[in-house]
mmCIF file with all atom_site columns, C-alpha atoms in Angstrom:
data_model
loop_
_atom_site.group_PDB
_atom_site.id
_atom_site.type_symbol
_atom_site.label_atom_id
_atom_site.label_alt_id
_atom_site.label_comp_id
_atom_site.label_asym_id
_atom_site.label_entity_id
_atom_site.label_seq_id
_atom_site.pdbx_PDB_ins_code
_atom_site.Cartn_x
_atom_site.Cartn_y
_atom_site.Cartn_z
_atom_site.occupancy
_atom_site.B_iso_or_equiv
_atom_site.pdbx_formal_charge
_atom_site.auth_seq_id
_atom_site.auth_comp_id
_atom_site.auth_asym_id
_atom_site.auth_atom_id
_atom_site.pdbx_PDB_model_num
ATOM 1   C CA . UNK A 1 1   ? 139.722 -47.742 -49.277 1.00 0.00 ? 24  UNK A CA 1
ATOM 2   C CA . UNK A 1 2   ? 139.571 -46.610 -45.460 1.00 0.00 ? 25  UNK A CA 1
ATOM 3   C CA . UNK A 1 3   ? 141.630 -43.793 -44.797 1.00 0.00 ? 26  UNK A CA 1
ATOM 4   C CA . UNK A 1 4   ? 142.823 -43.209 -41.091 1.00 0.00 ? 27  UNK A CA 1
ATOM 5   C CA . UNK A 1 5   ? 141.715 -40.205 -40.533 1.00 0.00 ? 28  UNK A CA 1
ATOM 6   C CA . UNK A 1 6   ? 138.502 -40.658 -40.980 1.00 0.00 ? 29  UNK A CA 1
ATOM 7   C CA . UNK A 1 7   ? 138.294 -43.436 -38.197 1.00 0.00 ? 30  UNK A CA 1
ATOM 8   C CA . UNK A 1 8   ? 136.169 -42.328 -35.027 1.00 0.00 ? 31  UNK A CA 1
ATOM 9   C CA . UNK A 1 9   ? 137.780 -40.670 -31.847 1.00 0.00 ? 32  UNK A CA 1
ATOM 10  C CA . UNK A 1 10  ? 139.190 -43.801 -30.111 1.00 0.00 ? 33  UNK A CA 1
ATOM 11  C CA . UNK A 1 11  ? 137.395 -45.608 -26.974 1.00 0.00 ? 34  UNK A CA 1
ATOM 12  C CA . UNK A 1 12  ? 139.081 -46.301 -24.186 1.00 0.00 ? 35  UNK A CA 1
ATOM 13  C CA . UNK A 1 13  ? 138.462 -48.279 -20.739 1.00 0.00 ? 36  UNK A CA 1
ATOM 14  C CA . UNK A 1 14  ? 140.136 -47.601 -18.346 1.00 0.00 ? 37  UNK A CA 1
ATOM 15  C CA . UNK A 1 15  ? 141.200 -49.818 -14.882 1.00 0.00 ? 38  UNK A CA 1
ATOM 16  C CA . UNK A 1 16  ? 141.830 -46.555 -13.045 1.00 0.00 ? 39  UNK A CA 1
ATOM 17  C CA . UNK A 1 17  ? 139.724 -42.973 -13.140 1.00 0.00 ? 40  UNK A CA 1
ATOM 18  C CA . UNK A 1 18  ? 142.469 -40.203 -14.472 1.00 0.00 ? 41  UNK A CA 1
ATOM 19  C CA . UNK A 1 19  ? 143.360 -38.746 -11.321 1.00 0.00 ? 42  UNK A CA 1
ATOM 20  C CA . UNK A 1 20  ? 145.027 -42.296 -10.547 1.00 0.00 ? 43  UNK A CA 1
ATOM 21  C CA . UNK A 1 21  ? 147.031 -43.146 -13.501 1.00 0.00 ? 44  UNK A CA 1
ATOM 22  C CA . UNK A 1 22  ? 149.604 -40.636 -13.984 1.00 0.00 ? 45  UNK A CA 1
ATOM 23  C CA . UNK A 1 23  ? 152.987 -41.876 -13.345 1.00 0.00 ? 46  UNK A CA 1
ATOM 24  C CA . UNK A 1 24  ? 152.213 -45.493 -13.641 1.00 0.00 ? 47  UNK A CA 1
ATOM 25  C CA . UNK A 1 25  ? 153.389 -47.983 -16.471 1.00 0.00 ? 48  UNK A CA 1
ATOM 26  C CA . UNK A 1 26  ? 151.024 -47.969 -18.991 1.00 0.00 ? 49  UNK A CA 1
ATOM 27  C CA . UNK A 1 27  ? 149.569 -51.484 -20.302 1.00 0.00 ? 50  UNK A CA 1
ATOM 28  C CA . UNK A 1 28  ? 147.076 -51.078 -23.284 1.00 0.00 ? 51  UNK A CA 1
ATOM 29  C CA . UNK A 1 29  ? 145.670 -54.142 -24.453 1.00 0.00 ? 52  UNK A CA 1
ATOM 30  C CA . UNK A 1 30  ? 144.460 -54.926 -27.923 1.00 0.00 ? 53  UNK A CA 1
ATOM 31  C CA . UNK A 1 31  ? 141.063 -56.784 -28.316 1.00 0.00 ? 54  UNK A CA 1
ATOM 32  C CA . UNK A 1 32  ? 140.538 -59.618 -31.234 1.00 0.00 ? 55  UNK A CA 1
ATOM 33  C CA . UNK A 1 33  ? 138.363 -59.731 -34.227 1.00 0.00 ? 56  UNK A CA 1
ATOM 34  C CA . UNK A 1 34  ? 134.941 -59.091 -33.860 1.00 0.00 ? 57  UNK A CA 1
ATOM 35  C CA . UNK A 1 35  ? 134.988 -57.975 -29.769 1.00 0.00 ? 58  UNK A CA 1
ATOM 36  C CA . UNK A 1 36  ? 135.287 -54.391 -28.138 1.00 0.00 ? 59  UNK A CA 1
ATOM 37  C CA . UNK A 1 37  ? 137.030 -52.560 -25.386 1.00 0.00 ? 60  UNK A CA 1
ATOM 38  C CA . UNK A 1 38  ? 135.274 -54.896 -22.309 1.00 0.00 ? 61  UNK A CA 1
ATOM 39  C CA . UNK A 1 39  ? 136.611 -58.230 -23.559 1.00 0.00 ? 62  UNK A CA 1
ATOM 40  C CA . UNK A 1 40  ? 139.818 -57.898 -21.958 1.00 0.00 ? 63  UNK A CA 1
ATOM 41  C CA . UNK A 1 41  ? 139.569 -55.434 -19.404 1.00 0.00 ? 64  UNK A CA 1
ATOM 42  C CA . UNK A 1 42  ? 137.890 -58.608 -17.503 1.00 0.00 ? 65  UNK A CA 1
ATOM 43  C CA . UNK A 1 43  ? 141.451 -59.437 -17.263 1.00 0.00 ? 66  UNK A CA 1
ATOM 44  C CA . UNK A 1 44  ? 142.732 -56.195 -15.404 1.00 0.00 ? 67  UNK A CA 1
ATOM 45  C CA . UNK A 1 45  ? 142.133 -57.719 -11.678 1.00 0.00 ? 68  UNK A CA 1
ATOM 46  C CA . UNK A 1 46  ? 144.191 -60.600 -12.370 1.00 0.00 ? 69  UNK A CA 1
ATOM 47  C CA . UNK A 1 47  ? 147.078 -58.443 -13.895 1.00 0.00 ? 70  UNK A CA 1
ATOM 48  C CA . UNK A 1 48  ? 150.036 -56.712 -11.276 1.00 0.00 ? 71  UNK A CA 1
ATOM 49  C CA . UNK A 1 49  ? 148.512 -53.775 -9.741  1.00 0.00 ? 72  UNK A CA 1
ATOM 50  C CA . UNK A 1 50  ? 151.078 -51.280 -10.957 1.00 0.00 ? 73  UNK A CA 1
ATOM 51  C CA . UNK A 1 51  ? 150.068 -50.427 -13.862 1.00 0.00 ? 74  UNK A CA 1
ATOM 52  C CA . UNK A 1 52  ? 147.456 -48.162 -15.653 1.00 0.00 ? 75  UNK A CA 1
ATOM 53  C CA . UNK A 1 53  ? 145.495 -50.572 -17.790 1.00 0.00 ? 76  UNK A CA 1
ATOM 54  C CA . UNK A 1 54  ? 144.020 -49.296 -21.111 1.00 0.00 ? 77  UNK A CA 1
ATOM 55  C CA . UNK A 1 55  ? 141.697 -51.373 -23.198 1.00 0.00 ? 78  UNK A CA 1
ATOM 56  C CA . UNK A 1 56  ? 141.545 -49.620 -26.733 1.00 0.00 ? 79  UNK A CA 1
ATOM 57  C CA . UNK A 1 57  ? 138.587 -50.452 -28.882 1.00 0.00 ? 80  UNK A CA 1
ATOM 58  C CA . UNK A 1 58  ? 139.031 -51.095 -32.976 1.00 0.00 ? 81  UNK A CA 1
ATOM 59  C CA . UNK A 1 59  ? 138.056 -48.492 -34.794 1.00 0.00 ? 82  UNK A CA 1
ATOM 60  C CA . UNK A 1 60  ? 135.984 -50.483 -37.654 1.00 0.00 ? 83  UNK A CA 1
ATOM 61  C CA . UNK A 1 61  ? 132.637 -51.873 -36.887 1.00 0.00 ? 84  UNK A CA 1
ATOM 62  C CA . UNK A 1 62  ? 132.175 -56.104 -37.164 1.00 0.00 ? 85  UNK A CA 1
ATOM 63  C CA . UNK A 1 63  ? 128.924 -57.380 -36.839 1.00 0.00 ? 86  UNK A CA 1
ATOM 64  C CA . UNK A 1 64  ? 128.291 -57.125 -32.879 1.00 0.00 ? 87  UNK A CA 1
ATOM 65  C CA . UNK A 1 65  ? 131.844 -56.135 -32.465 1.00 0.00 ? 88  UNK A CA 1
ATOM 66  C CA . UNK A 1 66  ? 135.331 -54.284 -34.095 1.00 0.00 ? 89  UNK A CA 1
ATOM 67  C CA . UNK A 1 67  ? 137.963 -55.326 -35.517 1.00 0.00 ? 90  UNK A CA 1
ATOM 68  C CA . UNK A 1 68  ? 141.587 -53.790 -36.544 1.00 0.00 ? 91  UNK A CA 1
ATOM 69  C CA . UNK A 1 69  ? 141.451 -54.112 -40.245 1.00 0.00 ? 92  UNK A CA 1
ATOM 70  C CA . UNK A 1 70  ? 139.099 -56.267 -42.556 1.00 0.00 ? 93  UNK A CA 1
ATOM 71  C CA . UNK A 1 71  ? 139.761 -59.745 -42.960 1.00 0.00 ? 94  UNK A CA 1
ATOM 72  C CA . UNK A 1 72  ? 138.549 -62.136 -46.269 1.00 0.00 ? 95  UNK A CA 1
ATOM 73  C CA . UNK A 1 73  ? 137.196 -65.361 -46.539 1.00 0.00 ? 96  UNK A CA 1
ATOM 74  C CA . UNK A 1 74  ? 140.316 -67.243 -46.280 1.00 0.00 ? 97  UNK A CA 1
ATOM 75  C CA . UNK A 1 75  ? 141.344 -65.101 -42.270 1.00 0.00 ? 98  UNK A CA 1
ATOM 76  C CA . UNK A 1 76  ? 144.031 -62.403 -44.199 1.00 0.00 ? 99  UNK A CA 1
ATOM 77  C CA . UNK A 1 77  ? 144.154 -59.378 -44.858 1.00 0.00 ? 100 UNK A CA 1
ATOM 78  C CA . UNK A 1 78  ? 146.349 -56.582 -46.667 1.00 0.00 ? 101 UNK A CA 1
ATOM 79  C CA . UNK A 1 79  ? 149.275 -54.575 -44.821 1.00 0.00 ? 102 UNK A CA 1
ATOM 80  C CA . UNK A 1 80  ? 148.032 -51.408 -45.946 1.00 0.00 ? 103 UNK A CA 1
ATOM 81  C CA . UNK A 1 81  ? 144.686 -51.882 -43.728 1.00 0.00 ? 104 UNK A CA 1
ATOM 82  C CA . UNK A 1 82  ? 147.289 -53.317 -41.023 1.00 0.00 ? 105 UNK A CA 1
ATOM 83  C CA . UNK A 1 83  ? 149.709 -49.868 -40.928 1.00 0.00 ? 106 UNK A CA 1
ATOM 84  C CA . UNK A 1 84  ? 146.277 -47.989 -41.113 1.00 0.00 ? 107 UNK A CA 1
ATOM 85  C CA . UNK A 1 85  ? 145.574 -48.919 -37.720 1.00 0.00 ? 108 UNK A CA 1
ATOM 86  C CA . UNK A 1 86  ? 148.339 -48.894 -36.333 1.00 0.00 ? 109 UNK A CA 1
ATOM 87  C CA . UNK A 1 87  ? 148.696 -45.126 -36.857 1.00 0.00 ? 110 UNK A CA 1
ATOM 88  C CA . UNK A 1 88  ? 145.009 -45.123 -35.609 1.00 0.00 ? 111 UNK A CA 1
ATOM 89  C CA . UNK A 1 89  ? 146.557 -46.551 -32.362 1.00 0.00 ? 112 UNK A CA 1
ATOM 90  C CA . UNK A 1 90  ? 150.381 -45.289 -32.520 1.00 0.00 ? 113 UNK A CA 1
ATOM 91  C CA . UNK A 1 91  ? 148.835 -41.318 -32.283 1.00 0.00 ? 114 UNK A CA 1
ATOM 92  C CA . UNK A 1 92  ? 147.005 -42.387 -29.322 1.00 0.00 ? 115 UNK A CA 1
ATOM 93  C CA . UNK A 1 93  ? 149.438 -43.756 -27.749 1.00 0.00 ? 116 UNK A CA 1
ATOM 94  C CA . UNK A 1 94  ? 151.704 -40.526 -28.430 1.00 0.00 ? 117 UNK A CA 1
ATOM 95  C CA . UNK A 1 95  ? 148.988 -38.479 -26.841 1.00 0.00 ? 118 UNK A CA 1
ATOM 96  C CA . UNK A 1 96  ? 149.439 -39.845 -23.592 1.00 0.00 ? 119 UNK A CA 1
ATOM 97  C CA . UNK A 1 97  ? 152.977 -41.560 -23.463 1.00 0.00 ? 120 UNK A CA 1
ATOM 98  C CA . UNK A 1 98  ? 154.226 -38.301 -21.411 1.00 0.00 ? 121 UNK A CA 1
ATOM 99  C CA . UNK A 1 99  ? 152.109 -39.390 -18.489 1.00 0.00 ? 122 UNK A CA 1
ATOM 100 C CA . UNK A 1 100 ? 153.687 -42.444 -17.984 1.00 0.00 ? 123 UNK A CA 1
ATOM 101 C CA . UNK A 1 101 ? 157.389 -43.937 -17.505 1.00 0.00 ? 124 UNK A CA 1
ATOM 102 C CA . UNK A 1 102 ? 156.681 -46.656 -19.761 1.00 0.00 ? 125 UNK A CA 1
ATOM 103 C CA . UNK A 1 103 ? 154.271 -48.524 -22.410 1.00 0.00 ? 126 UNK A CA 1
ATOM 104 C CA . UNK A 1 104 ? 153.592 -52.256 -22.453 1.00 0.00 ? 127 UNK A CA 1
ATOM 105 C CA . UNK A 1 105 ? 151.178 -53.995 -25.360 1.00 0.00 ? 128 UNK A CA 1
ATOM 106 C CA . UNK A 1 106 ? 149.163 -57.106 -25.052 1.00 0.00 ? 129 UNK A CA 1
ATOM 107 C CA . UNK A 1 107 ? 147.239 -58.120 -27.724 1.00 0.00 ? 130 UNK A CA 1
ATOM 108 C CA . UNK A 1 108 ? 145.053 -61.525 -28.459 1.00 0.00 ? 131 UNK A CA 1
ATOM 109 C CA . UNK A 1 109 ? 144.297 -62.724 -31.231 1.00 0.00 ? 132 UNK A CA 1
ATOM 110 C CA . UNK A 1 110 ? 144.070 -59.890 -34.143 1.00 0.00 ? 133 UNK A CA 1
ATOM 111 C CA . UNK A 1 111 ? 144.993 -58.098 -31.174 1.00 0.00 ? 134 UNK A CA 1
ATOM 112 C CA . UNK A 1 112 ? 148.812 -59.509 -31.428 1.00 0.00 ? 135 UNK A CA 1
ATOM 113 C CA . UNK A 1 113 ? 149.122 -58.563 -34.513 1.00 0.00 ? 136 UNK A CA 1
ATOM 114 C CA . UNK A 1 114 ? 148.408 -55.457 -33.440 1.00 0.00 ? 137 UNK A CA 1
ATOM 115 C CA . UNK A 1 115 ? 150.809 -55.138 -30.781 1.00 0.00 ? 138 UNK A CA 1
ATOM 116 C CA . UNK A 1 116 ? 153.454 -56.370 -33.104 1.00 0.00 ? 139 UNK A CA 1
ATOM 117 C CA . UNK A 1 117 ? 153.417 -54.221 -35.902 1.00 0.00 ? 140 UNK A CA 1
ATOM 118 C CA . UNK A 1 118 ? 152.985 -51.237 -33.527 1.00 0.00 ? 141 UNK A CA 1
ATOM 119 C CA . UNK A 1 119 ? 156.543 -53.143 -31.805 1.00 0.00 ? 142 UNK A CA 1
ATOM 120 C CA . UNK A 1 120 ? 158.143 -53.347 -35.003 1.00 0.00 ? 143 UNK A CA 1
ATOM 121 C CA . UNK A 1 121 ? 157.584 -49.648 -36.404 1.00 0.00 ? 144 UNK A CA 1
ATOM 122 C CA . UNK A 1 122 ? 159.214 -48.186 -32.961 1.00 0.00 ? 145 UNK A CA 1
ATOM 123 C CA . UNK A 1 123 ? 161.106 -51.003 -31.478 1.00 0.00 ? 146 UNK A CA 1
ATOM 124 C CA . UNK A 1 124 ? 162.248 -48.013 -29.251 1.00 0.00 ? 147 UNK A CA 1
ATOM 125 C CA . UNK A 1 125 ? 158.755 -47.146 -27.684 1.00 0.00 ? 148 UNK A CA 1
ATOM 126 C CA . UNK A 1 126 ? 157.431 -50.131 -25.744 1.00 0.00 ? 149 UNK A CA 1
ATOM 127 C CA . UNK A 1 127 ? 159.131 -51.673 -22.946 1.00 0.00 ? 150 UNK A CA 1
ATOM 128 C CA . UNK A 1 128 ? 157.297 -55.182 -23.257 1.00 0.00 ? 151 UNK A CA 1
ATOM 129 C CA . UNK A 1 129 ? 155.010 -56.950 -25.494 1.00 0.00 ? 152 UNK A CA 1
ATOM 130 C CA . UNK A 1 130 ? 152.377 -60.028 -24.202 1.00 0.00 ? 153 UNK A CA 1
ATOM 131 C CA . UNK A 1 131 ? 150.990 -61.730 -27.482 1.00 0.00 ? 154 UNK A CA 1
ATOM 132 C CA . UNK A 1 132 ? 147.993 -64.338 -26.581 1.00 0.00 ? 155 UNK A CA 1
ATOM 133 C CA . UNK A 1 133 ? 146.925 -66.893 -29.121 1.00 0.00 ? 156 UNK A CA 1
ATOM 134 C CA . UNK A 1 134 ? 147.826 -64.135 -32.404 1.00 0.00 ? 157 UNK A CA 1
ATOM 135 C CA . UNK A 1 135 ? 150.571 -63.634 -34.557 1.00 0.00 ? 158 UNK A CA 1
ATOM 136 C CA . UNK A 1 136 ? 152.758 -60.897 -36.380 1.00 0.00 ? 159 UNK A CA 1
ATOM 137 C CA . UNK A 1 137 ? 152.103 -60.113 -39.947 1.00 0.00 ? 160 UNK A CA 1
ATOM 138 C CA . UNK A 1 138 ? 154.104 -60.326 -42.757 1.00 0.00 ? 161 UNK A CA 1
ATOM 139 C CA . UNK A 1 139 ? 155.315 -57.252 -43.468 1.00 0.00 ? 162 UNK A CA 1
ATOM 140 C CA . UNK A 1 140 ? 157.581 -57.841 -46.791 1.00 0.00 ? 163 UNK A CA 1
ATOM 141 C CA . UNK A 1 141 ? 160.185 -55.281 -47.341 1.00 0.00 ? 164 UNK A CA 1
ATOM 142 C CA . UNK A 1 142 ? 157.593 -52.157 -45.776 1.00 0.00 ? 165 UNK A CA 1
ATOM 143 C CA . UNK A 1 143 ? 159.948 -49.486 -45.019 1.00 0.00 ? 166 UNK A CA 1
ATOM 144 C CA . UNK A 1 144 ? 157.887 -48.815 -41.755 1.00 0.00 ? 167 UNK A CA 1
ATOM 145 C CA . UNK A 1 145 ? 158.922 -51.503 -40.172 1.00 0.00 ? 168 UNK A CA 1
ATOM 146 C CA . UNK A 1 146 ? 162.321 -51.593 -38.607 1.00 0.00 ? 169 UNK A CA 1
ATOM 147 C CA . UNK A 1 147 ? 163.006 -55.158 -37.974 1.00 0.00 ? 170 UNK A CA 1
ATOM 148 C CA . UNK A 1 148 ? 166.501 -54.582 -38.027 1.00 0.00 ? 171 UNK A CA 1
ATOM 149 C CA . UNK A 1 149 ? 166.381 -52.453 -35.202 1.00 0.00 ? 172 UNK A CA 1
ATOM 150 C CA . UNK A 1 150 ? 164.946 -55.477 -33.189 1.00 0.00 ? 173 UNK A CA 1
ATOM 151 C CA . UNK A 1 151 ? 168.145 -56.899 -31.268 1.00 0.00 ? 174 UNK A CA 1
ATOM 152 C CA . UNK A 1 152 ? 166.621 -59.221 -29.485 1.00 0.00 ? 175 UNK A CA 1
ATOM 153 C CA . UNK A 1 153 ? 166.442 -56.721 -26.171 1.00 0.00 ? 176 UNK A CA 1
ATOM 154 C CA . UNK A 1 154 ? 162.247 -56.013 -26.175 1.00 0.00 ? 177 UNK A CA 1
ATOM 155 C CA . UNK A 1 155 ? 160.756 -58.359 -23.670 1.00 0.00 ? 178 UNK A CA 1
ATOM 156 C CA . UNK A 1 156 ? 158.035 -60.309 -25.788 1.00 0.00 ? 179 UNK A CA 1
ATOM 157 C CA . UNK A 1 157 ? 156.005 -63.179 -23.895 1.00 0.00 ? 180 UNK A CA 1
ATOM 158 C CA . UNK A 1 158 ? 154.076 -65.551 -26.271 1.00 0.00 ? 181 UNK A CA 1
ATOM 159 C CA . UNK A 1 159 ? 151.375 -68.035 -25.537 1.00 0.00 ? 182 UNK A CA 1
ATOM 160 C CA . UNK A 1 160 ? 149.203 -70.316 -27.362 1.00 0.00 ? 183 UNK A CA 1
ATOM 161 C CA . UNK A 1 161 ? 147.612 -73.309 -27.634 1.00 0.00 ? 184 UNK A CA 1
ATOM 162 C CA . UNK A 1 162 ? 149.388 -75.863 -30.486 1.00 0.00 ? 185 UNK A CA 1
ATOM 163 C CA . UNK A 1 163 ? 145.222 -77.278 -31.454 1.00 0.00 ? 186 UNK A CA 1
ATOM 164 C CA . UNK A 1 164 ? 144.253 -73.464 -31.482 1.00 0.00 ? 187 UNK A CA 1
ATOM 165 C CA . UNK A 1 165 ? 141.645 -73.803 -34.770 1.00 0.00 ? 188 UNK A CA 1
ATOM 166 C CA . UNK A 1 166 ? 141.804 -70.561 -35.769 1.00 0.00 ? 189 UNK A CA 1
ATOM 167 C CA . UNK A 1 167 ? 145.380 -69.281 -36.372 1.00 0.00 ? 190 UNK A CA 1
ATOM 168 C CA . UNK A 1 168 ? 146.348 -70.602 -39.693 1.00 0.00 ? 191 UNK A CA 1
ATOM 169 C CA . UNK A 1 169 ? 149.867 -72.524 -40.220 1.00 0.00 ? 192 UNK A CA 1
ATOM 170 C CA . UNK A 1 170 ? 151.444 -70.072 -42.447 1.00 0.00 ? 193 UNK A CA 1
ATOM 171 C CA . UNK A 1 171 ? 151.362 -67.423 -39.914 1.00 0.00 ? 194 UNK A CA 1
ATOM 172 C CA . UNK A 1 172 ? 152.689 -69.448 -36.763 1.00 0.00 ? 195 UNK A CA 1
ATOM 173 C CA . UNK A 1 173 ? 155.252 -70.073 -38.771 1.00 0.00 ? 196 UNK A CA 1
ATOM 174 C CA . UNK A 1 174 ? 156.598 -66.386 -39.483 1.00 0.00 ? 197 UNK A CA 1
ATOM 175 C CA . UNK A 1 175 ? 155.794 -65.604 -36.195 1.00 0.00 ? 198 UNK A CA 1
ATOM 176 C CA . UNK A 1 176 ? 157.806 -68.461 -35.003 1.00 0.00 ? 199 UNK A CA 1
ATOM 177 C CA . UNK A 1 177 ? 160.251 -67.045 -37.459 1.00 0.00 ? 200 UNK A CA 1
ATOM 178 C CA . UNK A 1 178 ? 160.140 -63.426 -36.531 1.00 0.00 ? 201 UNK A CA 1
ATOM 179 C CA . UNK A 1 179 ? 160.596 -63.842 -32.778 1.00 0.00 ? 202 UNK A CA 1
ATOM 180 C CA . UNK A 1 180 ? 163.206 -66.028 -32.623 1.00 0.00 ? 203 UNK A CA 1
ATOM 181 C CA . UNK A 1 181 ? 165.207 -63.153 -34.628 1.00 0.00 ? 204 UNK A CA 1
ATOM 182 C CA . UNK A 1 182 ? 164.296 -60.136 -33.117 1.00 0.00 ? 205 UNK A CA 1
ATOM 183 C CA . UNK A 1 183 ? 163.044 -60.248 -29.461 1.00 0.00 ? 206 UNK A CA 1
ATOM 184 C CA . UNK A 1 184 ? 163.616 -61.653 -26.055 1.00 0.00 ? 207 UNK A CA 1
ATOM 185 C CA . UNK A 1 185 ? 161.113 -64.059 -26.263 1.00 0.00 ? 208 UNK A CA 1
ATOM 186 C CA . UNK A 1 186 ? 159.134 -66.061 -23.819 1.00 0.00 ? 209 UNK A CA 1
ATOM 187 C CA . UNK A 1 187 ? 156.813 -68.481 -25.212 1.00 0.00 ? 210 UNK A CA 1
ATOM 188 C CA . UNK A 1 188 ? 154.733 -70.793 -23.375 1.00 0.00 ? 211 UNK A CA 1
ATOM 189 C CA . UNK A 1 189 ? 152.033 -73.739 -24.752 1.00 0.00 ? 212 UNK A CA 1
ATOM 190 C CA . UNK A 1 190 ? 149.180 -74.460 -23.391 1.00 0.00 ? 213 UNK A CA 1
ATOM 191 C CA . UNK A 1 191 ? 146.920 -77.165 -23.695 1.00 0.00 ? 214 UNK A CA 1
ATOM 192 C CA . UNK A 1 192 ? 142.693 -77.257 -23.797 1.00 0.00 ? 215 UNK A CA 1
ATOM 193 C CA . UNK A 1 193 ? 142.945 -73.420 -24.098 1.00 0.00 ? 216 UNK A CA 1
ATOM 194 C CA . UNK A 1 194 ? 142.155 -73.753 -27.712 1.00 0.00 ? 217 UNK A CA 1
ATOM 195 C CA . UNK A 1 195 ? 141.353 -70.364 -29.532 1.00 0.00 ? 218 UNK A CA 1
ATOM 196 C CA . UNK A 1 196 ? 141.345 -68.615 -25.916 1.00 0.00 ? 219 UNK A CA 1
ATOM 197 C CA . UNK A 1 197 ? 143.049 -67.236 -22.954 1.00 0.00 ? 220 UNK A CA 1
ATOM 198 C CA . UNK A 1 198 ? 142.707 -69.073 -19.541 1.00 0.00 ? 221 UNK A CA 1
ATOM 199 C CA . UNK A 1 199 ? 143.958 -69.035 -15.952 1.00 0.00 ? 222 UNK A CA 1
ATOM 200 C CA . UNK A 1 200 ? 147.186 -70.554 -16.157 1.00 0.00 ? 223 UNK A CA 1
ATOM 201 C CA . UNK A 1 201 ? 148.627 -68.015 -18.820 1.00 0.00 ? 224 UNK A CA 1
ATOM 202 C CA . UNK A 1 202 ? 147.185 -64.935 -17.055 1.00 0.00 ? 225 UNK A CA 1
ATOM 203 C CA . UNK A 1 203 ? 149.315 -66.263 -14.186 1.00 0.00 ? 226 UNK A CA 1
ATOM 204 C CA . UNK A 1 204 ? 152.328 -66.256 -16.458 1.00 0.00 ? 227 UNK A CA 1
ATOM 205 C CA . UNK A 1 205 ? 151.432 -63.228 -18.001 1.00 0.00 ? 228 UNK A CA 1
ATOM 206 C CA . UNK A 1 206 ? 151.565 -61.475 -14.601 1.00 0.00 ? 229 UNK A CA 1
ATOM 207 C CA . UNK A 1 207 ? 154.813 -62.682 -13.261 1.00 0.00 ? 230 UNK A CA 1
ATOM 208 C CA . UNK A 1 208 ? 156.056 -61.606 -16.686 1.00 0.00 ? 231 UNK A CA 1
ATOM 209 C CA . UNK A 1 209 ? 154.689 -58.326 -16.117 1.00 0.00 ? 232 UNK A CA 1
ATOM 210 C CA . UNK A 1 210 ? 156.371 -57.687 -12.726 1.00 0.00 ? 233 UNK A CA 1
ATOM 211 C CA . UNK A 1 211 ? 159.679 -59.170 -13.802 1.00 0.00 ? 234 UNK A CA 1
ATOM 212 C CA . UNK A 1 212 ? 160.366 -57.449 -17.407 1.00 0.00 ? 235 UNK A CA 1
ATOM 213 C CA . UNK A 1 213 ? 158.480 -54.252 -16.761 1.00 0.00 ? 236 UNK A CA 1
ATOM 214 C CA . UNK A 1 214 ? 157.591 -53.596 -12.966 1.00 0.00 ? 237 UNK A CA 1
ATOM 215 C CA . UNK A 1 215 ? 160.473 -54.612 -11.247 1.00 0.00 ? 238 UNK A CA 1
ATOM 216 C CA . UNK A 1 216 ? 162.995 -52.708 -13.563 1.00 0.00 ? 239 UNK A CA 1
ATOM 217 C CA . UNK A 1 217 ? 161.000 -49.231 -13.279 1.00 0.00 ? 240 UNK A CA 1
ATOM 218 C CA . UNK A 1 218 ? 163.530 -46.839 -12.413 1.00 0.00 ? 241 UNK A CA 1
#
């Protein structure tokens, strides 16, 4: 069993040095299995410039990469390895949520499930969510996620290609499921993008960026 808190001291890029971020919305992003901290911060120049960008590496090792929580054979995993990390991530987060007016998650892949769960277990703490080419666990009847608490208010932008090969059926389908319940969703298909992220939805991620989170900053 992996216990929490015995996971490293989190790394963290950064799109600004610390003299330059207080007071800006906060956008952490969540890498996928098997990547690290620099996969998506190649993404940072082609989001809005208003934010604070944080790229948050995994705290498990994976072969030349991280990942969230272990994953079997058959691409799942068990929700106790899922909440782990998310309290990994939530007391990071917590640490530096007074310098900013607001926090925004995008995740990919393993990465969305991330962003999710850590969406779900204080609806009240994010402002937006972007979820590329992932999905949201199934959480069963896990008291630490408040679902119900979900009205359908938390901006949640979702994108994906329909032929992506490596997010299985079952779990489109209770992530179809789960957002049409419990968030303001925007979702968006894309073709050729496969198991990936590409020009097109980065555009779409940043107009939903200024009009959700930027352009309602008080």
């Amino acid at each position: 069993m992996t216990d929490a808190s015995v996971f490293p001291a989190p790394v963290v890029q950064w799109s600004h040095p610390e003299d330059q971020r207080a007071g800006k919305p906060l956008l952490v992003l969540l890498h996928g299995y098997g990547a690290n901290e620099q996969d998506l911060m190649g993404l940072a120049d082609m989001l809005p410039a208003g934010f604070a960008i944080a790229s948050v590496r995994a705290p498990l090792a994976m072969g030349q990469g991280y990942t969230w929580f272990p994953l079997t054979a058959s691409i799942e995993y068990t929700l106790e390895r899922v909440t782990e990390a998310s309290a990994y991530v939530q007391e990071w987060i917590d640490g530096i949520r007074p310098h900013h007016p607001s926090v925004t998650l995008l995740g990919f892949s393993m990465g969305m499930a991330m962003a999710t769960t850590l969406l779900r277990q204080r609806p009240q703490d994010y402002a937006a969510v972007v979820g590329l080419s992932g999905f949201a666990v199934d959480a069963g009847a896990d008291p630490s996620f408040h679902d119900a608490d979900l009205q359908g208010t938390v901006p949640f932008f979702w994108g994906r290609d329909q032929q992506d090969p490596v997010i299985t059926a079952d779990k489109i389908d209770f992530t179809m499921g789960w957002v049409r319940k419990h968030v303001k969703l925007t979702k968006v298909l894309y073709t050729g993008m496969w198991h990936g992220i590409n020009q097109q939805e980065i555009g779409h991620v940043g107009e939903f960026l200024t009009h959700e989170v930027l352009n309602k900053q008080d």
